[in-house]
Short mmCIF file of C-alpha atoms and ligand atoms in Angstrom, two decimals:
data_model
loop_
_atom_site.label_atom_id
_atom_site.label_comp_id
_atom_site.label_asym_id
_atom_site.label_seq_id
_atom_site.Cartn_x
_atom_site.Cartn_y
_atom_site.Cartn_z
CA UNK A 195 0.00 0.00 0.00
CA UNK A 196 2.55 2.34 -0.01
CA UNK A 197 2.56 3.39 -3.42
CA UNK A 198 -0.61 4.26 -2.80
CA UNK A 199 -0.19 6.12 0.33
CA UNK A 200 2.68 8.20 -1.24
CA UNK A 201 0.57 9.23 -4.30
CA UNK A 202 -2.38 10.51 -1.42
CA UNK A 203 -0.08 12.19 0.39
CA UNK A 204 0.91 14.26 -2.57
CA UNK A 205 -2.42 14.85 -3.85
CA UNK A 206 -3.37 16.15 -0.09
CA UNK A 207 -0.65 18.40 0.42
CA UNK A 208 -1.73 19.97 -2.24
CA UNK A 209 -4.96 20.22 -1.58
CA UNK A 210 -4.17 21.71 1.93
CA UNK A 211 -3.11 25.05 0.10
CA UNK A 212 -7.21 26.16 0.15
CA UNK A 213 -8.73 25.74 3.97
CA UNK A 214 -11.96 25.20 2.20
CA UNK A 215 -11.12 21.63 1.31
CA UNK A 216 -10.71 20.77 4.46
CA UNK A 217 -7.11 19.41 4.82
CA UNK A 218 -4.41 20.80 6.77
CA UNK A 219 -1.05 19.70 7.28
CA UNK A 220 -0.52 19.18 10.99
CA UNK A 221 2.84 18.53 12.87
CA UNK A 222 2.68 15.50 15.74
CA UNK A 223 3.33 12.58 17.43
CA UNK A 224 3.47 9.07 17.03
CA UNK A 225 4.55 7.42 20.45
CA UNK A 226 5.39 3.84 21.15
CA UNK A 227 5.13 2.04 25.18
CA UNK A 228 7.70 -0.45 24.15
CA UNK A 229 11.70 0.12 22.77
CA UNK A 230 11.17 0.56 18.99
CA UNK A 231 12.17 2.10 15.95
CA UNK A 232 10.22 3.87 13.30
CA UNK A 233 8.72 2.56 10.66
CA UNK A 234 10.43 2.81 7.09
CA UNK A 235 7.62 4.99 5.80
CA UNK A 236 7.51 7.44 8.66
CA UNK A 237 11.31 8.35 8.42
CA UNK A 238 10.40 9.55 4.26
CA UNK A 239 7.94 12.50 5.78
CA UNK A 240 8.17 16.03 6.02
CA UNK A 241 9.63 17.49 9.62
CA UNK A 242 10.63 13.78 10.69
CA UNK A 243 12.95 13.38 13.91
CA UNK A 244 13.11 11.20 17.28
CA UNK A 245 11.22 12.76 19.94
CA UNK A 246 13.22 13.80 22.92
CA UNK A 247 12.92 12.15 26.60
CA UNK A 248 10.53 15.20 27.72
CA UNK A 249 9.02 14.96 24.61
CA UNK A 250 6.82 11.92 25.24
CA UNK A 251 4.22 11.49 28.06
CA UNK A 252 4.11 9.33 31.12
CA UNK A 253 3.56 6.00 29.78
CA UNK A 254 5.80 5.97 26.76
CA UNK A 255 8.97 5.11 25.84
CA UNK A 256 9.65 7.02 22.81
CA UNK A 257 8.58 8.28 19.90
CA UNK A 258 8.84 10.30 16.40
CA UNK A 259 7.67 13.47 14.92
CA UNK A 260 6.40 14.09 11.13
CA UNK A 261 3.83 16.29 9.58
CA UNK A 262 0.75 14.38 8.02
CA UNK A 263 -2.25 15.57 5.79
CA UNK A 264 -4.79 15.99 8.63
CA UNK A 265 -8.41 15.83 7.45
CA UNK A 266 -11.73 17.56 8.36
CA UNK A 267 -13.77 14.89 6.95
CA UNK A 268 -17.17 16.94 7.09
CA UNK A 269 -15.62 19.32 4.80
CA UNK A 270 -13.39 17.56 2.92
CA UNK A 271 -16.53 15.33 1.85
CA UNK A 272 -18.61 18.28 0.61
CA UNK A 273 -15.41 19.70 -1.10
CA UNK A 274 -15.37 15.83 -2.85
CA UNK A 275 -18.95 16.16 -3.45
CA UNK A 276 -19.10 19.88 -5.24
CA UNK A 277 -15.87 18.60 -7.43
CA UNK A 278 -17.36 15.52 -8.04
CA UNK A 279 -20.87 17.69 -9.27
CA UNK A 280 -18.93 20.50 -11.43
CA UNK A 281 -17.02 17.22 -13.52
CA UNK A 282 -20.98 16.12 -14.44
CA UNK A 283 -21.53 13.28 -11.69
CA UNK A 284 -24.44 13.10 -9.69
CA UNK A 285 -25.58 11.48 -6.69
CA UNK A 286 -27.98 8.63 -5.94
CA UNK A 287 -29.07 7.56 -2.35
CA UNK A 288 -32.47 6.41 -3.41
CA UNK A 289 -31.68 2.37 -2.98
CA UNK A 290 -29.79 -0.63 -1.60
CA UNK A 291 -28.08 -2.65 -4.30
CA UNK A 292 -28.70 -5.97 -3.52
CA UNK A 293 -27.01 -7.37 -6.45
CA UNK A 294 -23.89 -6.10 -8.45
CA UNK A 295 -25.97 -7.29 -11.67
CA UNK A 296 -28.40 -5.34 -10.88
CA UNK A 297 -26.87 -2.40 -11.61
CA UNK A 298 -24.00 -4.02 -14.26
CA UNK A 299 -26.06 -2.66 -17.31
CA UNK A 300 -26.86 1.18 -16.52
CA UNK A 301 -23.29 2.41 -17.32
CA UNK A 302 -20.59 0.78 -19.41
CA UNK A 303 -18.36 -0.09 -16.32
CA UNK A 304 -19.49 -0.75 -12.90
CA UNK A 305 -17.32 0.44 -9.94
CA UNK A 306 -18.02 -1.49 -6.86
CA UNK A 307 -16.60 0.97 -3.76
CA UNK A 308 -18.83 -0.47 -1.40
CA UNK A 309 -16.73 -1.14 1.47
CA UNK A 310 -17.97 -3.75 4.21
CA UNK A 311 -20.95 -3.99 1.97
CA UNK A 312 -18.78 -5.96 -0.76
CA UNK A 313 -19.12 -8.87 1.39
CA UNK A 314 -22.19 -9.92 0.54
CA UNK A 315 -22.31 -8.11 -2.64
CA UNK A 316 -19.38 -9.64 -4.21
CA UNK A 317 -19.31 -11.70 -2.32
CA UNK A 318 -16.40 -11.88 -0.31
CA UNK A 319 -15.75 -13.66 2.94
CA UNK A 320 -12.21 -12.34 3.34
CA UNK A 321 -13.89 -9.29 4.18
CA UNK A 322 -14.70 -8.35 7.90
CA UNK A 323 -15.87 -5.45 9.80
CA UNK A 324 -13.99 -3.90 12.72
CA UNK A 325 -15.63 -1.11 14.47
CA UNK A 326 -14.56 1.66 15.55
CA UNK A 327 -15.43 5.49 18.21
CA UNK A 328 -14.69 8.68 17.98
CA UNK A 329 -15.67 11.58 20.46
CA UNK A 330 -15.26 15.46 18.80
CA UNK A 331 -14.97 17.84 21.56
CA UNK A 332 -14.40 21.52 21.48
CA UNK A 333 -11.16 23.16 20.95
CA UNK A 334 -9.56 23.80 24.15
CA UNK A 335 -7.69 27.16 25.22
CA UNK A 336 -4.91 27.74 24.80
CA UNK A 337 -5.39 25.11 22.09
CA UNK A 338 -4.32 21.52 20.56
CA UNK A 339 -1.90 22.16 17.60
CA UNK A 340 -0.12 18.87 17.40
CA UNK A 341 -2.09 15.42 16.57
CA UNK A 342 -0.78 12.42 18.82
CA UNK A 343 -1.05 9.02 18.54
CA UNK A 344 -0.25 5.81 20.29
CA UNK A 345 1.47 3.50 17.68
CA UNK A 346 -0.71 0.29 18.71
CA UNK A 347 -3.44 -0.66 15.88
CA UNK A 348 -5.59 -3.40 17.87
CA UNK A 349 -8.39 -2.63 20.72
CA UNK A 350 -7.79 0.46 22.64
CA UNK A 351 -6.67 2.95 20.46
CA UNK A 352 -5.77 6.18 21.27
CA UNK A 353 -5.51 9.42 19.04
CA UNK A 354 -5.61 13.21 19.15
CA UNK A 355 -6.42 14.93 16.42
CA UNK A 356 -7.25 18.62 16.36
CA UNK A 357 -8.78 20.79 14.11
CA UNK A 358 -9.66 24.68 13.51
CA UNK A 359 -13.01 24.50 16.32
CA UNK A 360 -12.80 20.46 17.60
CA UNK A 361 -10.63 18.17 18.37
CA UNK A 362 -11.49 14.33 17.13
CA UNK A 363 -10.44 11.93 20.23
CA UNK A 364 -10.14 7.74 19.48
CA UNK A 365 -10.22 5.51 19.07
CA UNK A 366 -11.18 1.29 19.14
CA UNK A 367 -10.79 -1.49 16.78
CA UNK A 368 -13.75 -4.01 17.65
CA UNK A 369 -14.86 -7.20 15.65
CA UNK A 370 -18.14 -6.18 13.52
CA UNK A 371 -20.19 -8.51 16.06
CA UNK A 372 -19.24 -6.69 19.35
CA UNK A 373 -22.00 -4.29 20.72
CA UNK A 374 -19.99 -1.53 21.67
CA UNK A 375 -20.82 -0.56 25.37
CA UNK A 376 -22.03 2.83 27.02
CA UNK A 377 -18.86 3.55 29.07
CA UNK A 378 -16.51 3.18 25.19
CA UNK A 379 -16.53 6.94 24.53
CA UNK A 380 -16.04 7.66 28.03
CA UNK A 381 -12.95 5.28 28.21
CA UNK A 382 -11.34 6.99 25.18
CA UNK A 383 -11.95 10.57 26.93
CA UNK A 384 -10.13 9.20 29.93
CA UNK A 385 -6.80 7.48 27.37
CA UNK A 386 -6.67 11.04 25.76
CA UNK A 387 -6.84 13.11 28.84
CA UNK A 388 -3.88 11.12 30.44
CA UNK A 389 -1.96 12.23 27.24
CA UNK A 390 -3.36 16.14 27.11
CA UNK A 391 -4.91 17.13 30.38
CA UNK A 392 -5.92 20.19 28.58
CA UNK A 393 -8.80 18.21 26.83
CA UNK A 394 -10.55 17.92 30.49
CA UNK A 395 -14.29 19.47 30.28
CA UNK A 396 -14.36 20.03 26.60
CA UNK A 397 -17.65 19.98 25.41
CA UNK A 398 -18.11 16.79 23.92
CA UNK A 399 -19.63 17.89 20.24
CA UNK A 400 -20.03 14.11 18.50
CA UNK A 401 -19.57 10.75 19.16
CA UNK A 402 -18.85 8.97 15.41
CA UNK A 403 -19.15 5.44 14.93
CA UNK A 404 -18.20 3.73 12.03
CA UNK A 405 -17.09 0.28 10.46
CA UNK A 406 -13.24 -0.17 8.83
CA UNK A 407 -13.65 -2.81 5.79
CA UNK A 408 -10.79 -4.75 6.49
CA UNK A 409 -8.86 -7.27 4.38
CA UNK A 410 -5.93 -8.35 3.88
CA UNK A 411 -5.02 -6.71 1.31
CA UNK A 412 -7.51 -3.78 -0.29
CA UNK A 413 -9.07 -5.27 -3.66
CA UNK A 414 -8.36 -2.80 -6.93
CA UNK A 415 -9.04 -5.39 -9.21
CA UNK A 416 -10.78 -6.11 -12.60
CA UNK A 417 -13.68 -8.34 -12.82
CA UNK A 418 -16.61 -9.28 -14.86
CA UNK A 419 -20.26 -9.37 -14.05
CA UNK A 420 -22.76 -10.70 -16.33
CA UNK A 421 -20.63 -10.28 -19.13
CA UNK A 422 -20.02 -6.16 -18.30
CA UNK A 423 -16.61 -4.77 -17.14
CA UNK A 424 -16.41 -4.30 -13.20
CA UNK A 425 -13.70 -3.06 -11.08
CA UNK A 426 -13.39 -3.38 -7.53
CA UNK A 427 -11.87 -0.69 -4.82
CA UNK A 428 -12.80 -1.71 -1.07
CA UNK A 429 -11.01 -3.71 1.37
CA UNK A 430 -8.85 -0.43 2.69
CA UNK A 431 -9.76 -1.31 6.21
CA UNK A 432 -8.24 1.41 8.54
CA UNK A 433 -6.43 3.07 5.89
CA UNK A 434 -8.69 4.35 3.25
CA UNK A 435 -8.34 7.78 3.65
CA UNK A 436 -4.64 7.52 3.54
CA UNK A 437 -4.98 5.30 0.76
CA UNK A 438 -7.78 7.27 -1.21
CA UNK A 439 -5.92 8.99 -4.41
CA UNK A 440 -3.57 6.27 -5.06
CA UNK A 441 -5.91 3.18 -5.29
CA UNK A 442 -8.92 6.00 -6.99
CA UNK A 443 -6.26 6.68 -9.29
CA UNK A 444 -5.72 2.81 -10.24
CA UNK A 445 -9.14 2.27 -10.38
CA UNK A 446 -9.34 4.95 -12.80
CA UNK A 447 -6.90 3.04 -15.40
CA UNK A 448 -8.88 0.05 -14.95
CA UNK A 449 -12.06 1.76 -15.61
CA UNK A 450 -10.17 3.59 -18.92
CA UNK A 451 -9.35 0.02 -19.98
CA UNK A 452 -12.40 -1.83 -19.71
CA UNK A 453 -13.80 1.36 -22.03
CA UNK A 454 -11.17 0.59 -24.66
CA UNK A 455 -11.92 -2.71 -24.79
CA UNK A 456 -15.83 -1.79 -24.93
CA UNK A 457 -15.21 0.47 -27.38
CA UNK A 458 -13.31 -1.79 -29.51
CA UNK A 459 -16.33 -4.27 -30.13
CA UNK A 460 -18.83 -2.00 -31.06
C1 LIG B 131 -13.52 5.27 13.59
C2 LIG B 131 -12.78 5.18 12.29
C3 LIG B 131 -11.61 5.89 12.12
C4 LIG B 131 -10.92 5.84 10.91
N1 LIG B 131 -9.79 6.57 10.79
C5 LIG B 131 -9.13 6.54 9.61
C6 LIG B 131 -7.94 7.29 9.44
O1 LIG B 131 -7.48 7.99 10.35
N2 LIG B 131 -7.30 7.23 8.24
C7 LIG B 131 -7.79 6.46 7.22
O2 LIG B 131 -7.16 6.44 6.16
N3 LIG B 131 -8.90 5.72 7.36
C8 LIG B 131 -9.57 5.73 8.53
N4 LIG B 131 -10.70 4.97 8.68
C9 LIG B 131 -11.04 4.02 7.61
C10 LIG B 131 -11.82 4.67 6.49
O3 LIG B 131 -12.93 5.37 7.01
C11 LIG B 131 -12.26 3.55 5.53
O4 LIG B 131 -11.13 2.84 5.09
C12 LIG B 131 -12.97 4.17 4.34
O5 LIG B 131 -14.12 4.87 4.73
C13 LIG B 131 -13.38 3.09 3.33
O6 LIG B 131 -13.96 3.78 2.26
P1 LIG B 131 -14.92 3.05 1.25
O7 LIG B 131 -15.46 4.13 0.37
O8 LIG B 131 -14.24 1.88 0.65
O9 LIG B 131 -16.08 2.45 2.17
P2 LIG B 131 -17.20 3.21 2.95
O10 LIG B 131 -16.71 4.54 3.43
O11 LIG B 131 -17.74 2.25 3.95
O12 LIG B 131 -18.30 3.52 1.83
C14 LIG B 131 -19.01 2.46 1.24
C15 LIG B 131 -20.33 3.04 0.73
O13 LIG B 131 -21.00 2.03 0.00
C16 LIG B 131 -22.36 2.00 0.41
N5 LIG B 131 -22.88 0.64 0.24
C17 LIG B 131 -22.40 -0.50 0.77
N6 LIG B 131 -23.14 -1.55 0.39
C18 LIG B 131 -24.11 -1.04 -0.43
C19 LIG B 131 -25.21 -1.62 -1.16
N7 LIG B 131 -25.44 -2.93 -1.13
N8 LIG B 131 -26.01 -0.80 -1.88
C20 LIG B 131 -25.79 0.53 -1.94
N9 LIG B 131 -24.78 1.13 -1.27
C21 LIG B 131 -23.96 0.35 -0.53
C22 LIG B 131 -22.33 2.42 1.88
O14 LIG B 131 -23.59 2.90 2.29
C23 LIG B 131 -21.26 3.49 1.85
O15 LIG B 131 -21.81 4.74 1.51
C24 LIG B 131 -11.41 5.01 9.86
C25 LIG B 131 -12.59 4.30 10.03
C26 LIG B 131 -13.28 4.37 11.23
C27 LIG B 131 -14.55 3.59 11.38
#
C-alpha cells in the first residue's frame, strides 16, 4: 500500500493550500510504550525526527515526529462532493443494491466501492468489519496544535487529532459482532486526557461510529459481471483515507481500460 499512500499524500498536500477543502497539514506525534524504531515509511515525511525524553508522556517510551495531511472529513466530503458535481456526476441515495448485476447494465463499467458492503455483494468472505469510536470535543484554550497518537493498531486505540473548532479523540478497533458498550466513549476521553490534560471538560460535540472494511489486502481489481466490465476498490480497512488517491487513481486506469476494450467491439 505504499505506493498508494505516497501518491495521497501528494495529492493532499496539495490540496491543503485552500482551507476550504478541508485538509491541513498538521505537525505530531506518534509514540510507542515499548523500545522501537520507526517505521520505514515514517522516516520519508516532512519534519521527521526522534522525539526527545521530555518529549513523550508518562507511559511511553519514545517516539517520532512528522507532519501528516490531517483531514476535516465533514468538509473535505462536501469539497469531494461539489468537485465531483462541477465534472458532471451526480448522486444517488435512493436504494440498496442488492445485487452487483443489478446495476451491471446502466453504465458501461461498474465500480463497486462499497466497502464492508462488498461482502455480501461480491461476495467476499475475506472481508470483515472492525468497528470503531470517535468523540469530537471543542477546541480547548490555549489550544491543541499537534495530533498524537499511540502506535498500537488493535483494541484500545488512542488518538488526538485537532482541528480549527474540535478536536477528534479515538479511538477502538472491535470485531463487527461486538455491541460496543455505554462507558466506550467515556474510556477513550479518559486514554486522551492522560496524554493532554488540557482536553478535560471540553464539550463533547459528537460521538462517530463507524465500520473499517478490512482485508488483507484492499481489492483494486478487474472483474466481470454478467458479461459487463467491473472493477473493484474496497477492502482499505483502517487506511482508506490515507490510501484514497492512489488506489482512486488505479481504479481509474482500470475503468479507462475496460472502455477501450468496450469500445473496440462495437
Ligand atoms: C472510527 C474510524 C476511524 C478511521 N480513521 C481513519 C484514518 O485515520 N485514516 C484512514 O485512512 N482511514 C480511517 N478509517 C477508515 C476509512 O474510514 C475507511 O477505510 C474508508 O471509509 C473506506 O472507504 P470506502 O469508500 O471503501 O467504504 P465506505 O466509506 O464504507 O463507503 C461504502 C459506501 O457504500 C455504500 N454501500 C455498501 N453496500 C451497499 C449496497 N449494497 N447498496 C448501496 N450502497 C452500498 C455504503 O452505504 C457506503 O456509503 C477510519 C474508520 C473508522 C470507522
Amino acid at each position: 500500500m505504499i505506493g498508494w499512500g505516497e501518491r495521497t499524500r501528494e495529492v493532499l498536500q496539495a490540496l491543503a493550500a485552500d482551507a476550504d477543502h478541508g485538509v491541513s497539514m498538521v505537525l505530531g506525534i506518534d509514540a510507542v510504550r515499548q523500545e522501537e524504531d520507526p517505521p520505514d515509511w515514517v522516516l520519508r515525511l516532512p519534519r521527521y525526527r526522534l522525539c526527545e525524553p521530555h518529549e513523550v508522556p508518562t507511559g511511553f517510551r519514545s517516539g517520532w515526529w512528522y507532519e501528516i495531511p490531517l483531514i476535516d472529513m465533514p468538509v473535505y466530503l462536501g469539497y469531494l462532493e461539489r468537485r465531483l458535481r462541477r465534472a458532471g456526476g451526480t448522486i444517488e441515495k435512493s436504494h440498496r443494491v442488492e445485487a452487483l448485476g443489478d446495476v451491471s447494465g446502466s453504465g458501461r463499467v461498474t465500480v463497486n466501492c462499497t466497502g464492508i458492503g462488498a461482502r455480501t455483494l461480491v461476495p467476499d468472505d475475506s472481508l470483515r468489519a472492525v468497528q470503531g469510536l470517535l468523540v469530537v470535543v471543542d477546541q480547548p484554550e490555549p489550544r491543541i496544535e499537534h495530533f498524537f497518537q499511540d502506535d498500537a493498531d488493535e483494541g484500545d486505540l488512542l488518538y488526538i487529532l485537532p482541528h480549527r473548532d474540535v478536536v477528534v479523540l479515538g479511538g477502538c478497533a472491535l470485531p463487527g459482532d461486538v455491541e460496543i458498550g455505554d462507558d466506550a466513549a467515556a474510556a477513550i476521553m479518559a486514554r486522551c486526557f492522560e496524554v493532554e490534560p488540557r482536553l478535560r471538560g471540553q464539550r463533547v460535540v459528537a460521538i462517530r461510529h463507524g465500520v473499517r472494511p478490512k482485508r488483507k489486502t484492499a481489492r483494486v481489481e478487474r472483474d466481470e459481471v454478467d458479461g459487463h466490465p467491473l472493477v473493484h476498490n474496497y477492502g482499505h480497512g483502517g487506511s482508506g483515507v490515507t490510501v484514497s488517491w492512489g488506489c482512486a487513481e488505479e481504479a481509474l486506469g482500470l475503468v479507462r481500460a475496460a472502455l477501450a476494450e468496450v469500445d473496440a467491439l462495437i
